[in-house]
Amino acid sequence: MASGESGSTYLSALETAETYFPDQARLVQRLFYVNEAFHSMCEDLAAAAQALAHAEQLPDTLKEARRLEYAGLVDALLKEMREAISQSKIVMLRRSPVTGPKK
């Protein structure tokens, strides 16, 4: 766990993503550093997961609604991240440009 700017203890965005995708940690790390959109998803996931964890401390009148809201956000982000991970495994093959007939 890392200490954030606010002084509270939390998992970094990368560490959070790695906990949800432990079998693909190296790929998650690579995407985190080279893909700005994936990096942003990791940050959003960390924030949503932290909010979900803190929802239990809310008053009973708010707790369930917020828990459902944050759980939905986490699920949507995980789905989007799974798609990004899957797409990153696709290798695009290109044909050589046609330059003329072979001799």
mmCIF file of C-alpha atoms in Angstrom:
data_model
loop_
_atom_site.group_PDB
_atom_site.id
_atom_site.type_symbol
_atom_site.label_atom_id
_atom_site.label_comp_id
_atom_site.label_asym_id
_atom_site.label_seq_id
_atom_site.Cartn_x
_atom_site.Cartn_y
_atom_site.Cartn_z
ATOM 1 C CA MET A 1 0.000 0.000 0.000
ATOM 2 C CA ALA A 2 1.090 3.510 -0.735
ATOM 3 C CA SER A 3 0.464 6.767 1.020
ATOM 4 C CA GLY A 4 -1.462 9.279 -1.032
ATOM 5 C CA GLU A 5 -1.330 13.056 -1.174
ATOM 6 C CA SER A 6 -4.133 13.335 1.340
ATOM 7 C CA GLY A 7 -2.153 11.240 3.797
ATOM 8 C CA SER A 8 -4.633 8.377 3.672
ATOM 9 C CA THR A 9 -3.498 4.865 2.837
ATOM 10 C CA TYR A 10 -4.706 3.466 -0.466
ATOM 11 C CA LEU A 11 -3.621 1.280 -3.342
ATOM 12 C CA SER A 12 -2.091 3.091 -6.280
ATOM 13 C CA ALA A 13 -3.969 2.972 -9.570
ATOM 14 C CA LEU A 14 -1.539 0.395 -10.959
ATOM 15 C CA GLU A 15 -1.651 -1.765 -7.829
ATOM 16 C CA THR A 16 -5.445 -1.678 -7.867
ATOM 17 C CA ALA A 17 -5.554 -2.829 -11.488
ATOM 18 C CA GLU A 18 -3.042 -5.587 -10.746
ATOM 19 C CA THR A 19 -5.247 -6.903 -7.914
ATOM 20 C CA TYR A 20 -8.151 -7.304 -10.342
ATOM 21 C CA PHE A 21 -5.980 -8.850 -13.087
ATOM 22 C CA PRO A 22 -3.293 -10.820 -11.193
ATOM 23 C CA ASP A 23 -2.689 -13.296 -14.044
ATOM 24 C CA GLN A 24 -2.010 -10.452 -16.450
ATOM 25 C CA ALA A 25 -0.001 -8.149 -14.190
ATOM 26 C CA ARG A 26 2.859 -7.645 -16.654
ATOM 27 C CA LEU A 27 0.492 -6.732 -19.475
ATOM 28 C CA VAL A 28 -1.420 -4.399 -17.153
ATOM 29 C CA GLN A 29 1.877 -2.725 -16.202
ATOM 30 C CA ARG A 30 2.852 -2.256 -19.841
ATOM 31 C CA LEU A 31 -0.536 -0.832 -20.796
ATOM 32 C CA PHE A 32 -0.525 1.426 -17.741
ATOM 33 C CA TYR A 33 2.697 3.071 -18.875
ATOM 34 C CA VAL A 34 2.150 3.205 -22.652
ATOM 35 C CA ASN A 35 -1.621 3.637 -23.084
ATOM 36 C CA GLU A 36 -3.041 6.890 -21.746
ATOM 37 C CA ALA A 37 -6.648 5.668 -21.943
ATOM 38 C CA PHE A 38 -5.802 2.492 -19.999
ATOM 39 C CA HIS A 39 -3.874 4.547 -17.439
ATOM 40 C CA SER A 40 -6.963 6.708 -16.962
ATOM 41 C CA MET A 41 -9.141 3.604 -16.546
ATOM 42 C CA CYS A 42 -6.774 2.390 -13.818
ATOM 43 C CA GLU A 43 -7.062 5.704 -11.985
ATOM 44 C CA ASP A 44 -10.856 5.627 -12.284
ATOM 45 C CA LEU A 45 -10.912 2.029 -11.041
ATOM 46 C CA ALA A 46 -8.799 2.921 -8.003
ATOM 47 C CA ALA A 47 -11.121 5.815 -7.145
ATOM 48 C CA ALA A 48 -14.278 3.719 -7.624
ATOM 49 C CA ALA A 49 -12.881 0.803 -5.599
ATOM 50 C CA GLN A 50 -11.877 3.168 -2.804
ATOM 51 C CA ALA A 51 -15.334 4.784 -2.842
ATOM 52 C CA LEU A 52 -16.942 1.331 -2.767
ATOM 53 C CA ALA A 53 -14.850 0.368 0.256
ATOM 54 C CA HIS A 54 -15.847 3.561 2.061
ATOM 55 C CA ALA A 55 -19.542 3.178 1.212
ATOM 56 C CA GLU A 56 -19.892 0.800 4.161
ATOM 57 C CA GLN A 57 -19.186 3.715 6.505
ATOM 58 C CA LEU A 58 -22.066 5.813 5.165
ATOM 59 C CA PRO A 59 -25.335 6.211 7.023
ATOM 60 C CA ASP A 60 -27.826 3.430 6.395
ATOM 61 C CA THR A 61 -30.046 5.754 4.363
ATOM 62 C CA LEU A 62 -27.254 6.183 1.765
ATOM 63 C CA LYS A 63 -25.180 3.040 2.133
ATOM 64 C CA GLU A 64 -26.988 0.632 -0.197
ATOM 65 C CA ALA A 65 -27.585 3.140 -3.002
ATOM 66 C CA ARG A 66 -23.933 4.235 -2.984
ATOM 67 C CA ARG A 67 -22.679 0.662 -2.734
ATOM 68 C CA LEU A 68 -24.710 -0.290 -5.807
ATOM 69 C CA GLU A 69 -23.558 2.822 -7.668
ATOM 70 C CA TYR A 70 -19.856 2.252 -6.977
ATOM 71 C CA ALA A 71 -20.077 -1.499 -7.580
ATOM 72 C CA GLY A 72 -21.633 -0.726 -10.958
ATOM 73 C CA LEU A 73 -18.807 1.676 -11.763
ATOM 74 C CA VAL A 74 -16.191 -0.913 -10.790
ATOM 75 C CA ASP A 75 -17.901 -3.565 -12.931
ATOM 76 C CA ALA A 76 -18.155 -1.240 -15.950
ATOM 77 C CA LEU A 77 -14.499 -0.226 -15.652
ATOM 78 C CA LEU A 78 -13.379 -3.844 -15.305
ATOM 79 C CA LYS A 79 -15.329 -4.755 -18.451
ATOM 80 C CA GLU A 80 -13.730 -1.877 -20.369
ATOM 81 C CA MET A 81 -10.282 -2.820 -19.077
ATOM 82 C CA ARG A 82 -10.778 -6.488 -20.036
ATOM 83 C CA GLU A 83 -11.600 -5.349 -23.563
ATOM 84 C CA ALA A 84 -8.490 -3.135 -23.679
ATOM 85 C CA ILE A 85 -6.329 -6.012 -22.426
ATOM 86 C CA SER A 86 -7.859 -8.359 -24.968
ATOM 87 C CA GLN A 87 -7.351 -5.869 -27.809
ATOM 88 C CA SER A 88 -3.720 -5.369 -26.829
ATOM 89 C CA LYS A 89 -3.087 -9.066 -27.459
ATOM 90 C CA ILE A 90 -4.222 -8.832 -31.082
ATOM 91 C CA VAL A 91 -1.352 -8.711 -33.533
ATOM 92 C CA MET A 92 -2.100 -6.855 -36.722
ATOM 93 C CA LEU A 93 -0.526 -8.419 -39.781
ATOM 94 C CA ARG A 94 0.060 -6.167 -42.730
ATOM 95 C CA ARG A 95 0.565 -7.145 -46.302
ATOM 96 C CA SER A 96 3.509 -5.720 -48.117
ATOM 97 C CA PRO A 97 2.468 -2.945 -50.452
ATOM 98 C CA VAL A 98 2.212 -4.022 -54.052
ATOM 99 C CA THR A 99 5.084 -2.403 -55.908
ATOM 100 C CA GLY A 100 4.687 -4.164 -59.185
ATOM 101 C CA PRO A 101 4.997 -7.590 -60.718
ATOM 102 C CA LYS A 102 7.765 -9.835 -59.481
ATOM 103 C CA LYS A 103 10.431 -10.766 -61.987
#
